[in-house]
C-alpha atoms as an extended CHARMM CRD file, in Angstrom:
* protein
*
       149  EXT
         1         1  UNK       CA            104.8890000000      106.1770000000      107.8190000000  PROA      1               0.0000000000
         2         2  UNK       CA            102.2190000000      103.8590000000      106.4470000000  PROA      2               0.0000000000
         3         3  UNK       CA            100.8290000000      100.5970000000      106.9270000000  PROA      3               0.0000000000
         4         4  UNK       CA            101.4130000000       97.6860000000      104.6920000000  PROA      4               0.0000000000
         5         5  UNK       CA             98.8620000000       95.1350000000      104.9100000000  PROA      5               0.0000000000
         6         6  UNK       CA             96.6590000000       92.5330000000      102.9130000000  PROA      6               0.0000000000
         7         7  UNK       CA             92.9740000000       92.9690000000      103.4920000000  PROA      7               0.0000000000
         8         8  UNK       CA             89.7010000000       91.8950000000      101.6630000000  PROA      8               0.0000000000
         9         9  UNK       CA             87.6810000000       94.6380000000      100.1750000000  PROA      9               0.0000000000
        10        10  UNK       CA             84.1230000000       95.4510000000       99.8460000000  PROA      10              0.0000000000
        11        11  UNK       CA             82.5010000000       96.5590000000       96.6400000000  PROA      11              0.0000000000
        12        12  UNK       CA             81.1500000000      100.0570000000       96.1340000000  PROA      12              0.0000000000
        13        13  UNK       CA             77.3960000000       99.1810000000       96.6740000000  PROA      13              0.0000000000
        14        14  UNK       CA             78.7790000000       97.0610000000      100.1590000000  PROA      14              0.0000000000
        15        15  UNK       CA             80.2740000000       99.8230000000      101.6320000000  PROA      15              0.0000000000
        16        16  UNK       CA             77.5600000000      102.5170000000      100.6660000000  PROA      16              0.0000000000
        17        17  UNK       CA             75.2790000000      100.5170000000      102.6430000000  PROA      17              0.0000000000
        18        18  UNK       CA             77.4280000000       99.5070000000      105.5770000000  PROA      18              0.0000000000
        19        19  UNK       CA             78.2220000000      103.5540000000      105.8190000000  PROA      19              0.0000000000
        20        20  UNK       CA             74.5050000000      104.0620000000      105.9920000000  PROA      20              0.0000000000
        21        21  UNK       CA             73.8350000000      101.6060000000      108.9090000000  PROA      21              0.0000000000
        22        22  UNK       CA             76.5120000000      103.9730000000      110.8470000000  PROA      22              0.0000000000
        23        23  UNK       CA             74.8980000000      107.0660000000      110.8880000000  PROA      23              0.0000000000
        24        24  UNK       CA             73.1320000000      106.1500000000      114.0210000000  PROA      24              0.0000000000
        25        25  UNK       CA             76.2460000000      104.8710000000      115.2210000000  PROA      25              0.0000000000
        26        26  UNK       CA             77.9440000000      108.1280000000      114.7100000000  PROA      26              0.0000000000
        27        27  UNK       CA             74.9870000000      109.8750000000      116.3950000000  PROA      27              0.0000000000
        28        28  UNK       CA             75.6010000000      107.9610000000      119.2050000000  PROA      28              0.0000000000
        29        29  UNK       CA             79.4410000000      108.6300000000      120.0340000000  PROA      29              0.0000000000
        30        30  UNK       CA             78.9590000000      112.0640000000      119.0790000000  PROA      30              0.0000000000
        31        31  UNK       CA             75.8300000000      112.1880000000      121.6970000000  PROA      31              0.0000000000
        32        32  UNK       CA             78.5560000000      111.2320000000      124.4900000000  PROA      32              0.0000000000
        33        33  UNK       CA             80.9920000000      113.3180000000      123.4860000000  PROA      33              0.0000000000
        34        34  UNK       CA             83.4250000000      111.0230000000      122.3500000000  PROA      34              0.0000000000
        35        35  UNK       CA             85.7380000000      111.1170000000      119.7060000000  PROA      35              0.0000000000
        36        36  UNK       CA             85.8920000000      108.7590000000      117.1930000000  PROA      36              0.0000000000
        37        37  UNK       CA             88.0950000000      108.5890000000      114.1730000000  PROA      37              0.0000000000
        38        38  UNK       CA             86.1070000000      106.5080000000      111.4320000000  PROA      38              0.0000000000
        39        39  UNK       CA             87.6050000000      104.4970000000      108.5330000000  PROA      39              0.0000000000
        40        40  UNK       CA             86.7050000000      106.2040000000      105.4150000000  PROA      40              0.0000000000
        41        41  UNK       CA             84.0130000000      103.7630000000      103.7390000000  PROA      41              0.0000000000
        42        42  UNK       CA             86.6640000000      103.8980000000      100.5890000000  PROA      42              0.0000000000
        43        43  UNK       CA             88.9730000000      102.3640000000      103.0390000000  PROA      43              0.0000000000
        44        44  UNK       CA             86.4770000000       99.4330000000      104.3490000000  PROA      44              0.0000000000
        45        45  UNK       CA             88.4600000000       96.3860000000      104.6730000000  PROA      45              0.0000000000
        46        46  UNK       CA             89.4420000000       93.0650000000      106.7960000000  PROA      46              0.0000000000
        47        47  UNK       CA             93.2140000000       92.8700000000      107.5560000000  PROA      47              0.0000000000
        48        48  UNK       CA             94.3860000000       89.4980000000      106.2580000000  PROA      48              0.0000000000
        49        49  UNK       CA             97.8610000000       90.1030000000      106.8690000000  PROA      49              0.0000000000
        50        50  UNK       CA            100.1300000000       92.6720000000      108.6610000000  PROA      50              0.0000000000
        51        51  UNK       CA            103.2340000000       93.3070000000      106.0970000000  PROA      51              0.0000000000
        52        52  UNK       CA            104.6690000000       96.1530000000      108.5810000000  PROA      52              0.0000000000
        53        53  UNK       CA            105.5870000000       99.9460000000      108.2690000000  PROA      53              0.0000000000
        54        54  UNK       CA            107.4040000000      101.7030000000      105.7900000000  PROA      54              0.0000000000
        55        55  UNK       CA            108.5020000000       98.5110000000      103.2750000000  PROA      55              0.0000000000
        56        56  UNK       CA            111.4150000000       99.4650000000      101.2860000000  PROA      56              0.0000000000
        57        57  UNK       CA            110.5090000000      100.1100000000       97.2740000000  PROA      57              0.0000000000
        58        58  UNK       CA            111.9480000000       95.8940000000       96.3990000000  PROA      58              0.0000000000
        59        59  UNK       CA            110.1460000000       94.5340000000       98.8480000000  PROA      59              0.0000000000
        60        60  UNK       CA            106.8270000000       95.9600000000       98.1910000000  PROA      60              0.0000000000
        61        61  UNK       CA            107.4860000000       95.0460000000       94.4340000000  PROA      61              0.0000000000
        62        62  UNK       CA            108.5650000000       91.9430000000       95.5310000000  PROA      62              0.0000000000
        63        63  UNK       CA            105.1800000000       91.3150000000       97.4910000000  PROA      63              0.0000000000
        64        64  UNK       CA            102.8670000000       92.6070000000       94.3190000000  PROA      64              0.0000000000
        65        65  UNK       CA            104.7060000000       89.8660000000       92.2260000000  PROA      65              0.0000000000
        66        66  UNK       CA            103.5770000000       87.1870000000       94.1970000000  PROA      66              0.0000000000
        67        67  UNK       CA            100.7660000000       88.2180000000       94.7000000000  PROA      67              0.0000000000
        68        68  UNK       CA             99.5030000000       88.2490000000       91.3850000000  PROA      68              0.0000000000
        69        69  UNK       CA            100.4880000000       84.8650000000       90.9760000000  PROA      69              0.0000000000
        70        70  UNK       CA             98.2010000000       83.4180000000       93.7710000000  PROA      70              0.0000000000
        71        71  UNK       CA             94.5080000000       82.5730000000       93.9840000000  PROA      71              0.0000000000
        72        72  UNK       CA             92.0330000000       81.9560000000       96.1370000000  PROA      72              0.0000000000
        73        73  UNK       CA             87.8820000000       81.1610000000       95.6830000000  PROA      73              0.0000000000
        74        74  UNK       CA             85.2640000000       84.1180000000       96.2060000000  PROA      74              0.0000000000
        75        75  UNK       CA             83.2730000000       83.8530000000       99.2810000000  PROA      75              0.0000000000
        76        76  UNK       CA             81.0880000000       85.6750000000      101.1060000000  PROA      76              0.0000000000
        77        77  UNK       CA             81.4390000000       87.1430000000      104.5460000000  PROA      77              0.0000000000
        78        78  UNK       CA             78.2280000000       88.4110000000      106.5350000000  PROA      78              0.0000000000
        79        79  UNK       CA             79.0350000000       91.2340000000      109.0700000000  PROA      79              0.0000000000
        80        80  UNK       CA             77.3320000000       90.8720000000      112.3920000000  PROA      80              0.0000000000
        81        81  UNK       CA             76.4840000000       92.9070000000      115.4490000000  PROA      81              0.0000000000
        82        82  UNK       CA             78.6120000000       96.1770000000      116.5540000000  PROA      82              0.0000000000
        83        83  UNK       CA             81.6250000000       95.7880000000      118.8920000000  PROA      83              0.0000000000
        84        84  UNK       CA             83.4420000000       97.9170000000      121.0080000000  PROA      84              0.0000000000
        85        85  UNK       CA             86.8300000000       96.2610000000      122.0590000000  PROA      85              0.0000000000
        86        86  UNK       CA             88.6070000000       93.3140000000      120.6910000000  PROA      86              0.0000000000
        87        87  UNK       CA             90.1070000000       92.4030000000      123.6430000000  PROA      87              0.0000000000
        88        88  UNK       CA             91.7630000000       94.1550000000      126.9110000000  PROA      88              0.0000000000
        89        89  UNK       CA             94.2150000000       95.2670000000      124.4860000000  PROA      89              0.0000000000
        90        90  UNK       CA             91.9910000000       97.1960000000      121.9330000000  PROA      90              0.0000000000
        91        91  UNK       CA             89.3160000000       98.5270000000      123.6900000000  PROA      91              0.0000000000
        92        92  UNK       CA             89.0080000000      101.5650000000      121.5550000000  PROA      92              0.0000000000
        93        93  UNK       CA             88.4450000000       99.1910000000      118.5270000000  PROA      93              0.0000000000
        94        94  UNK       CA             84.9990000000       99.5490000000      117.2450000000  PROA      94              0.0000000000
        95        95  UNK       CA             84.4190000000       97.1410000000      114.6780000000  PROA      95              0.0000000000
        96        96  UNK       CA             81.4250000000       94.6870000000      113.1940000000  PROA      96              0.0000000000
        97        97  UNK       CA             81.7650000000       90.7420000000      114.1330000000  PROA      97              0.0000000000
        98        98  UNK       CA             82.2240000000       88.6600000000      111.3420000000  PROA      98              0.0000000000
        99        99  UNK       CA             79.5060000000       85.8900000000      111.4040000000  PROA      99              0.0000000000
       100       100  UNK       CA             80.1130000000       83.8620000000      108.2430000000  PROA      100             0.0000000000
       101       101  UNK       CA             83.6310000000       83.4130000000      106.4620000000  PROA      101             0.0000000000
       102       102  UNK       CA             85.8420000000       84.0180000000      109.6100000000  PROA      102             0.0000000000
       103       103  UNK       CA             87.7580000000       80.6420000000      108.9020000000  PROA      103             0.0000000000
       104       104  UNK       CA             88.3030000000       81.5300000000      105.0710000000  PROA      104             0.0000000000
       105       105  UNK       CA             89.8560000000       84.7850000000      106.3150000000  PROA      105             0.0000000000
       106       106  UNK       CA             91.7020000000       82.7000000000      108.3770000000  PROA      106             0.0000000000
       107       107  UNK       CA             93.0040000000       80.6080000000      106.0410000000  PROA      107             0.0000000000
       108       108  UNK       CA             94.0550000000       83.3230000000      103.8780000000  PROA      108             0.0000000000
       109       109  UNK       CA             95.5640000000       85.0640000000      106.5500000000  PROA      109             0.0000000000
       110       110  UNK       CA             97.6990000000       81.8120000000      106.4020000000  PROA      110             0.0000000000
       111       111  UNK       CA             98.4870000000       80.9660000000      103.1050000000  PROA      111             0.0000000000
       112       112  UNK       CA             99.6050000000       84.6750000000      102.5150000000  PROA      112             0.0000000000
       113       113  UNK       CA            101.5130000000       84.6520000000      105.6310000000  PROA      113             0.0000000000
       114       114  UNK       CA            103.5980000000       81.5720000000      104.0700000000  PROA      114             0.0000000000
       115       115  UNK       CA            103.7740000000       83.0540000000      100.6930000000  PROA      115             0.0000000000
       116       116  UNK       CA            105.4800000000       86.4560000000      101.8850000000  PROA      116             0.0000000000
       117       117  UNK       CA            107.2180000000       84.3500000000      104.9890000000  PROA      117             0.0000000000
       118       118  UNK       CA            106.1590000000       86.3940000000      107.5510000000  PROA      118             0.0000000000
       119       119  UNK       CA            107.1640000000       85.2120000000      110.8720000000  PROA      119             0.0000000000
       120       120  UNK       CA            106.1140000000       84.9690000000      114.7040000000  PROA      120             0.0000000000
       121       121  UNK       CA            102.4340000000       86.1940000000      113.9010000000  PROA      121             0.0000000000
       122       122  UNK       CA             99.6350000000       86.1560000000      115.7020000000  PROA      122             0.0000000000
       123       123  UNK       CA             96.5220000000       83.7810000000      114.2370000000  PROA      123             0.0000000000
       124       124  UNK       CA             93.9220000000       86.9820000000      113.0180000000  PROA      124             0.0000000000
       125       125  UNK       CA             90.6790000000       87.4220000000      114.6870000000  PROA      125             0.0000000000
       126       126  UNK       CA             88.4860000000       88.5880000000      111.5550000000  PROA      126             0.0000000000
       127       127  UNK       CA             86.7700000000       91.8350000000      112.1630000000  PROA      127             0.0000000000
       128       128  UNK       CA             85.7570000000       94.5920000000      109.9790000000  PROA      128             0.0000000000
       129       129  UNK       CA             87.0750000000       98.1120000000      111.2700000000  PROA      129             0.0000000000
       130       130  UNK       CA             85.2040000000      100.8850000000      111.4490000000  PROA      130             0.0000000000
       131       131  UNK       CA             86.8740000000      103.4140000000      114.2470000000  PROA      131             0.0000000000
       132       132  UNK       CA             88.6970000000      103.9710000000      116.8610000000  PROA      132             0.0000000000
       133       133  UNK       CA             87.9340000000      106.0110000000      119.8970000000  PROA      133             0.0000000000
       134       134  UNK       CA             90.4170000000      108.8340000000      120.5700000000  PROA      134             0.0000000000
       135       135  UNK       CA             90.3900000000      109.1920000000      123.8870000000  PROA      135             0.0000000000
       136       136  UNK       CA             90.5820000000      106.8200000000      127.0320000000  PROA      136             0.0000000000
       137       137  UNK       CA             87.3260000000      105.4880000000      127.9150000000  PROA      137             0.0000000000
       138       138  UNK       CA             87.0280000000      104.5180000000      131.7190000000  PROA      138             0.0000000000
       139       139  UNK       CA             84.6800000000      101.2130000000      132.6130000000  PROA      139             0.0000000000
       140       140  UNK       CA             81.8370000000      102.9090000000      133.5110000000  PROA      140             0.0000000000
       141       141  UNK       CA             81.9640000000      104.8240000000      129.1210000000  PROA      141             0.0000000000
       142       142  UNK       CA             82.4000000000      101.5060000000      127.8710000000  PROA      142             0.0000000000
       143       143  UNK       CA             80.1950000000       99.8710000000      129.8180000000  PROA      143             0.0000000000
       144       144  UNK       CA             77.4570000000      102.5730000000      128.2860000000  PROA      144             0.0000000000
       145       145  UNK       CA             78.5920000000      102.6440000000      124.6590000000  PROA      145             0.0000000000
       146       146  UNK       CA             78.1440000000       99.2680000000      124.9820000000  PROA      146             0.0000000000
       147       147  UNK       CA             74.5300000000       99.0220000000      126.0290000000  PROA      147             0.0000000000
       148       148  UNK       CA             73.5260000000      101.5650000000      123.2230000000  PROA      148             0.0000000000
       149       149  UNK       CA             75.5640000000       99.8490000000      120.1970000000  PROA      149             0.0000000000
């Protein structure tokens, strides 16, 4: 099954340098012995909006219509520090804060959430994926993965 979703992309040059600042982050979680499976820097993106799983073939077409016929104004968005855990929730989430255009994002998030009139969702908290961990980290793993990101 896939994942639908909206997201904003970064350009080839973007993502060639944001793959290079992880190396050391790689090092790191590989130092510790724990797995990590990392977004593919082809694959780089900020979820605007969730669509689901498995869309059937007229509503995805449905979904590319409009969105050709929307619009919205470039911006720029300037990644911050390195996170591990969103919240309670996602605490195998490693991702990069978003430090400039978080409420843009947002605002997309909620004109495409009218558009496609998708229902009872969550307001997004930007952030720009770059792995999860694969196993169960107790406190006292997070607590040290945190320290050294």
């Amino acid at each position: 099954m896939k994942n639908y979703f909206i997201g904003v992309f970064p350009d080839k040059n973007t993502s060639e340098k944001i793959d290079g600042v992880l190396l050391e982050l790689r090092r790191i979680f590989q130092y510790q012995n724990i797995p990590v499976r990392w977004v593919n820097k082809e694959k780089f993106h900020v979820t605007i909006s969730y669509l689901g799983r498995d869309i059937n073939f007229m509503k995805k077409l449905s979904f590319g219509k409009k969105f050709i016929k929307t619009d919205f104004k470039e911006f720029e968005v300037e990644l911050g520090s390195v996170t591990l855990g969103i919240n309670k929730l996602y605490r195998e989430l490693l991702h990069f804060k978003i430090l400039n255009g978080g409420e843009e994002l947002r605002k997309l998030s909620e004109k495409y959430n009218r558009i496609y009139n998708i229902k009872n969702v969550k307001p997004i908290s930007p952030h720009f994926t770059i792995g999860r961990v694969q196993k169960d980290i107790v406190d006292e793993e997070f607590r040290n993965l945190t320290e050294d990101i």
